[in-house]
mmCIF file of C-alpha atoms in Angstrom:
data_model
loop_
_atom_site.group_PDB
_atom_site.id
_atom_site.type_symbol
_atom_site.label_atom_id
_atom_site.label_comp_id
_atom_site.label_asym_id
_atom_site.label_seq_id
_atom_site.Cartn_x
_atom_site.Cartn_y
_atom_site.Cartn_z
ATOM 1 C CA MET M 10 14.380 -30.509 27.119
ATOM 2 C CA SER M 11 15.357 -29.057 24.014
ATOM 3 C CA GLN M 12 13.266 -26.687 22.163
ATOM 4 C CA LYS M 13 11.202 -28.423 19.397
ATOM 5 C CA LYS M 14 11.863 -27.377 15.783
ATOM 6 C CA VAL M 15 9.418 -26.710 12.965
ATOM 7 C CA LEU M 16 10.608 -26.361 9.368
ATOM 8 C CA ASN M 17 8.639 -23.747 7.153
ATOM 9 C CA VAL M 18 9.118 -25.055 3.609
ATOM 10 C CA GLY M 19 8.283 -22.374 1.134
ATOM 11 C CA GLY M 20 6.949 -19.768 3.683
ATOM 12 C CA ASN M 21 8.882 -16.746 2.049
ATOM 13 C CA ASN M 22 9.723 -15.224 5.245
ATOM 14 C CA LYS M 23 9.474 -15.306 8.838
ATOM 15 C CA SER M 24 7.318 -12.070 9.352
ATOM 16 C CA ILE M 25 4.262 -14.004 8.379
ATOM 17 C CA ALA M 26 2.815 -15.747 11.633
ATOM 18 C CA LEU M 27 2.755 -19.592 11.869
ATOM 19 C CA PRO M 28 -0.484 -21.257 13.118
ATOM 20 C CA PRO M 29 -1.036 -21.492 16.888
ATOM 21 C CA GLN M 30 0.064 -25.222 17.195
ATOM 22 C CA TYR M 31 3.694 -23.841 16.540
ATOM 23 C CA THR M 32 3.918 -21.603 19.624
ATOM 24 C CA GLY M 33 7.046 -22.418 21.366
ATOM 25 C CA PHE M 34 8.738 -24.151 18.275
ATOM 26 C CA GLU M 35 12.089 -22.696 17.321
ATOM 27 C CA HIS M 36 10.804 -21.658 13.641
ATOM 28 C CA LEU M 37 13.465 -22.015 10.825
ATOM 29 C CA LEU M 38 12.746 -21.207 7.107
ATOM 30 C CA LEU M 39 13.459 -23.117 3.993
ATOM 31 C CA ASP M 40 12.924 -21.233 0.644
ATOM 32 C CA ILE M 41 14.126 -21.387 -2.934
ATOM 33 C CA ASP M 42 14.119 -17.549 -2.919
ATOM 34 C CA PRO M 43 16.957 -15.982 -1.146
ATOM 35 C CA THR M 44 14.788 -12.368 -0.679
ATOM 36 C CA GLY M 45 13.425 -13.721 2.479
ATOM 37 C CA GLN M 46 16.461 -14.451 4.197
ATOM 38 C CA PRO M 47 15.707 -18.121 4.695
ATOM 39 C CA ASP M 48 17.816 -20.181 7.218
ATOM 40 C CA ILE M 49 18.313 -22.890 4.575
ATOM 41 C CA CYS M 50 17.885 -21.683 0.727
ATOM 42 C CA CYS M 51 17.485 -24.551 -1.309
ATOM 43 C CA ASP M 52 14.436 -26.406 -3.629
ATOM 44 C CA ALA M 53 12.501 -28.290 -1.637
ATOM 45 C CA ARG M 54 13.094 -31.382 -4.058
ATOM 46 C CA GLU M 55 16.605 -31.368 -2.544
ATOM 47 C CA LEU M 56 15.329 -31.955 1.362
ATOM 48 C CA ALA M 57 16.863 -35.597 0.838
ATOM 49 C CA THR M 58 20.447 -34.310 0.962
ATOM 50 C CA LEU M 59 19.861 -32.806 4.132
ATOM 51 C CA GLN M 60 20.615 -34.638 7.489
ATOM 52 C CA PRO M 61 17.770 -37.059 8.497
ATOM 53 C CA GLY M 62 15.657 -36.620 11.465
ATOM 54 C CA GLN M 63 16.180 -32.804 12.357
ATOM 55 C CA PHE M 64 12.740 -31.796 12.518
ATOM 56 C CA ASP M 65 9.736 -32.168 14.942
ATOM 57 C CA ALA M 66 7.434 -30.467 12.583
ATOM 58 C CA ILE M 67 6.994 -29.136 8.799
ATOM 59 C CA TYR M 68 4.864 -26.604 7.865
ATOM 60 C CA ASN M 69 4.209 -26.247 4.267
ATOM 61 C CA SER M 70 1.404 -23.485 3.203
ATOM 62 C CA HIS M 71 0.541 -23.083 -0.329
ATOM 63 C CA ASN M 72 3.699 -24.082 -1.505
ATOM 64 C CA LEU M 73 3.266 -28.185 -2.673
ATOM 65 C CA GLU M 74 1.133 -26.983 -5.772
ATOM 66 C CA HIS M 75 4.115 -25.089 -7.202
ATOM 67 C CA TYR M 76 5.930 -28.452 -8.089
ATOM 68 C CA TYR M 77 5.147 -30.602 -11.075
ATOM 69 C CA ARG M 78 3.038 -33.403 -10.087
ATOM 70 C CA HIS M 79 5.621 -36.252 -11.084
ATOM 71 C CA ASP M 80 7.887 -34.153 -8.353
ATOM 72 C CA VAL M 81 5.274 -34.219 -5.332
ATOM 73 C CA GLU M 82 6.467 -37.480 -4.121
ATOM 74 C CA LYS M 83 9.968 -36.598 -4.242
ATOM 75 C CA VAL M 84 9.184 -33.513 -2.118
ATOM 76 C CA LEU M 85 6.937 -35.424 0.291
ATOM 77 C CA SER M 86 9.655 -38.197 0.740
ATOM 78 C CA GLY M 87 12.147 -35.193 1.680
ATOM 79 C CA PHE M 88 9.683 -33.837 4.655
ATOM 80 C CA ARG M 89 9.701 -37.177 5.770
ATOM 81 C CA HIS M 90 13.514 -37.792 5.637
ATOM 82 C CA VAL M 91 13.965 -34.817 7.618
ATOM 83 C CA LEU M 92 11.248 -35.251 10.167
ATOM 84 C CA LYS M 93 12.157 -37.052 13.540
ATOM 85 C CA ASP M 94 10.171 -40.210 14.426
ATOM 86 C CA GLY M 95 6.547 -39.218 15.837
ATOM 87 C CA GLY M 96 7.006 -35.836 14.069
ATOM 88 C CA PHE M 97 4.412 -34.352 11.686
ATOM 89 C CA ILE M 98 3.946 -32.291 8.573
ATOM 90 C CA GLN M 99 0.916 -29.811 8.134
ATOM 91 C CA ILE M 100 0.216 -29.159 4.323
ATOM 92 C CA ARG M 101 -2.367 -26.329 2.998
ATOM 93 C CA VAL M 102 -3.077 -26.274 -0.589
ATOM 94 C CA PRO M 103 -5.694 -24.892 -2.979
ATOM 95 C CA ASP M 104 -9.063 -26.889 -3.063
ATOM 96 C CA MET M 105 -9.417 -27.604 -6.700
ATOM 97 C CA SER M 106 -12.911 -29.526 -6.100
ATOM 98 C CA GLU M 107 -14.248 -26.510 -4.392
ATOM 99 C CA LEU M 108 -12.725 -24.159 -6.989
ATOM 100 C CA PHE M 109 -14.333 -25.991 -9.729
ATOM 101 C CA ARG M 110 -17.920 -26.133 -7.825
ATOM 102 C CA ARG M 111 -17.672 -22.320 -7.360
ATOM 103 C CA ILE M 112 -16.692 -21.757 -11.235
ATOM 104 C CA VAL M 113 -19.897 -24.020 -12.460
ATOM 105 C CA GLU M 114 -22.388 -22.761 -9.791
ATOM 106 C CA GLY M 115 -21.257 -19.134 -10.244
ATOM 107 C CA GLN M 116 -20.880 -19.504 -13.978
ATOM 108 C CA LEU M 117 -17.548 -17.700 -13.533
ATOM 109 C CA ASP M 118 -15.130 -16.991 -16.445
ATOM 110 C CA ILE M 119 -11.620 -17.949 -15.545
ATOM 111 C CA GLU M 120 -10.668 -14.295 -15.372
ATOM 112 C CA ASP M 121 -13.638 -13.015 -13.199
ATOM 113 C CA THR M 122 -13.213 -12.076 -9.544
ATOM 114 C CA LEU M 123 -13.454 -15.134 -7.442
ATOM 115 C CA TYR M 124 -12.667 -13.233 -4.168
ATOM 116 C CA GLN M 125 -11.011 -9.929 -2.918
ATOM 117 C CA SER M 126 -7.681 -10.472 -0.951
ATOM 118 C CA ALA M 127 -5.321 -7.793 0.766
ATOM 119 C CA ALA M 128 -2.962 -8.436 -2.470
ATOM 120 C CA GLY M 129 -5.911 -7.366 -4.864
ATOM 121 C CA PRO M 130 -9.171 -9.386 -6.781
ATOM 122 C CA ILE M 131 -8.153 -13.221 -7.012
ATOM 123 C CA MET M 132 -9.398 -14.803 -10.245
ATOM 124 C CA PRO M 133 -9.929 -18.507 -10.934
ATOM 125 C CA LEU M 134 -7.062 -18.176 -13.069
ATOM 126 C CA ASP M 135 -4.813 -17.260 -10.267
ATOM 127 C CA VAL M 136 -5.826 -20.301 -7.841
ATOM 128 C CA ILE M 137 -5.054 -22.603 -10.894
ATOM 129 C CA TYR M 138 -1.967 -21.124 -12.294
ATOM 130 C CA GLY M 139 -0.418 -18.958 -9.617
ATOM 131 C CA PHE M 140 -0.921 -15.277 -8.657
ATOM 132 C CA GLN M 141 -0.500 -13.580 -12.005
ATOM 133 C CA LEU M 142 0.449 -10.415 -10.551
ATOM 134 C CA GLN M 143 3.117 -11.802 -8.390
ATOM 135 C CA ILE M 144 4.472 -13.910 -11.410
ATOM 136 C CA GLU M 145 4.750 -10.742 -13.607
ATOM 137 C CA ARG M 146 6.206 -8.262 -11.102
ATOM 138 C CA SER M 147 9.159 -10.891 -9.759
ATOM 139 C CA GLY M 148 9.810 -12.519 -13.122
ATOM 140 C CA GLN M 149 10.276 -15.622 -11.215
ATOM 141 C CA GLU M 150 8.415 -18.789 -12.554
ATOM 142 C CA PHE M 151 8.738 -20.560 -9.311
ATOM 143 C CA PHE M 152 5.697 -18.672 -8.293
ATOM 144 C CA ALA M 153 3.621 -20.497 -11.045
ATOM 145 C CA HIS M 154 1.403 -23.288 -9.928
ATOM 146 C CA LYS M 155 2.275 -26.783 -11.742
ATOM 147 C CA THR M 156 -0.234 -29.247 -10.067
ATOM 148 C CA GLY M 157 -3.373 -29.273 -8.276
ATOM 149 C CA PHE M 158 -5.056 -31.179 -5.391
ATOM 150 C CA THR M 159 -8.495 -32.164 -4.028
ATOM 151 C CA GLN M 160 -8.595 -33.544 -0.568
ATOM 152 C CA LYS M 161 -8.325 -37.306 -1.696
ATOM 153 C CA SER M 162 -5.374 -36.662 -4.130
ATOM 154 C CA LEU M 163 -3.473 -35.063 -1.386
ATOM 155 C CA MET M 164 -4.179 -37.649 1.210
ATOM 156 C CA ARG M 165 -2.970 -40.239 -1.328
ATOM 157 C CA ALA M 166 0.059 -38.686 -2.152
ATOM 158 C CA LEU M 167 0.882 -38.532 1.469
ATOM 159 C CA GLN M 168 -0.035 -42.034 1.803
ATOM 160 C CA ARG M 169 2.314 -43.142 -0.964
ATOM 161 C CA ALA M 170 5.309 -40.965 0.608
ATOM 162 C CA GLY M 171 5.135 -43.290 3.451
ATOM 163 C CA PHE M 172 3.009 -41.358 6.251
ATOM 164 C CA SER M 173 1.153 -43.144 8.469
ATOM 165 C CA LYS M 174 -1.923 -41.312 10.389
ATOM 166 C CA ILE M 175 -3.294 -38.718 8.137
ATOM 167 C CA TYR M 176 -5.969 -36.041 8.791
ATOM 168 C CA SER M 177 -7.596 -33.901 6.632
ATOM 169 C CA SER M 178 -10.205 -30.950 6.341
ATOM 170 C CA VAL M 179 -11.543 -28.810 3.591
ATOM 171 C CA GLY M 180 -12.952 -24.984 3.651
ATOM 172 C CA ASN M 181 -12.155 -21.537 2.433
ATOM 173 C CA LEU M 182 -11.145 -22.938 -0.959
ATOM 174 C CA GLU M 183 -8.107 -24.846 0.872
ATOM 175 C CA VAL M 184 -7.292 -28.486 1.866
ATOM 176 C CA ASN M 185 -5.599 -28.609 5.246
ATOM 177 C CA ALA M 186 -3.817 -31.894 6.144
ATOM 178 C CA VAL M 187 -1.783 -33.001 9.098
ATOM 179 C CA ALA M 188 0.233 -36.400 8.712
ATOM 180 C CA PHE M 189 2.529 -38.254 11.007
ATOM 181 C CA LYS M 190 5.618 -40.177 10.435
ATOM 182 C CA GLY M 191 5.184 -43.186 12.632
ATOM 183 C CA GLN M 192 3.507 -42.977 16.339
ATOM 184 C CA PRO M 193 3.004 -39.413 17.376
ATOM 185 C CA SER M 194 2.882 -38.713 21.240
ATOM 186 C CA ASP M 195 -0.371 -38.010 23.208
ATOM 187 C CA GLU M 196 1.200 -34.101 23.187
ATOM 188 C CA THR M 197 1.325 -33.891 19.574
ATOM 189 C CA LEU M 198 -1.767 -35.074 18.883
ATOM 190 C CA ALA M 199 -3.228 -32.780 21.428
ATOM 191 C CA LEU M 200 -1.807 -29.864 19.463
ATOM 192 C CA TRP M 201 -4.483 -31.212 16.775
ATOM 193 C CA GLY M 202 -7.545 -31.867 19.401
ATOM 194 C CA LEU M 203 -6.784 -35.484 18.420
ATOM 195 C CA PRO M 204 -7.618 -38.248 21.416
ATOM 196 C CA PRO M 205 -4.625 -40.428 22.571
ATOM 197 C CA GLU M 206 -6.491 -43.451 21.284
ATOM 198 C CA SER M 207 -6.233 -42.464 17.854
ATOM 199 C CA VAL M 208 -2.401 -43.675 17.708
ATOM 200 C CA ALA M 209 -3.412 -47.309 18.116
ATOM 201 C CA PRO M 210 -2.765 -48.948 15.501
ATOM 202 C CA VAL M 211 -0.834 -46.659 13.315
ATOM 203 C CA VAL M 212 -1.526 -47.796 9.844
ATOM 204 C CA THR M 213 -1.834 -46.442 6.253
ATOM 205 C CA ALA M 214 -5.731 -46.296 5.980
ATOM 206 C CA PRO M 215 -7.369 -46.091 2.288
ATOM 207 C CA VAL M 216 -8.263 -42.742 1.525
ATOM 208 C CA ALA M 217 -12.100 -43.792 1.889
ATOM 209 C CA GLU M 218 -11.161 -44.560 5.739
ATOM 210 C CA ALA M 219 -8.661 -41.525 6.229
ATOM 211 C CA GLU M 220 -9.287 -39.838 9.439
ATOM 212 C CA VAL M 221 -10.817 -36.212 9.016
ATOM 213 C CA LEU M 222 -9.249 -33.209 10.902
ATOM 214 C CA ALA M 223 -12.204 -31.000 12.450
#
């Protein structure tokens, strides 16, 4: 059996570890920035120009918010284009609902410290518009955020792009979603702790009925 392949879109460089679900996968990096020596250097809006059905999985962490809202469906459709049937995509984005709740409940200014990170203090401004120090130091506008998501809005976007079963969870200022192209195998479902019976039937569910990934 050939080794499964995961395409890490917008992952910066391969030294950043992927989640444990991708253990044993061949890790291929796509990024618009050549600095991290990606395997494929291109804009994710151009994924539809690549050969279809190449990858078993796509990992997209804190990247989708870097595209304008009107380009999100193009990017997601490109993900679906390069996925094999039965493959899946994992998307992680900032959770705007949780951010705004913390701002209101904590009476935070947009430039107050929201939390401390390894890169330094993070402001609400950084979560909404992109990490300001990175944008300033790099001089690259592609590090800026151009849209935002809630759990429901991300799931709706995945549904519009044609993904079938969609699972999502929220926590730690993040929405984490997993969506499948067609019917996943029991092995693939097991990666996410999902029971085999969840594949029948494979339908695009309304947001209110969409499954939640624990």
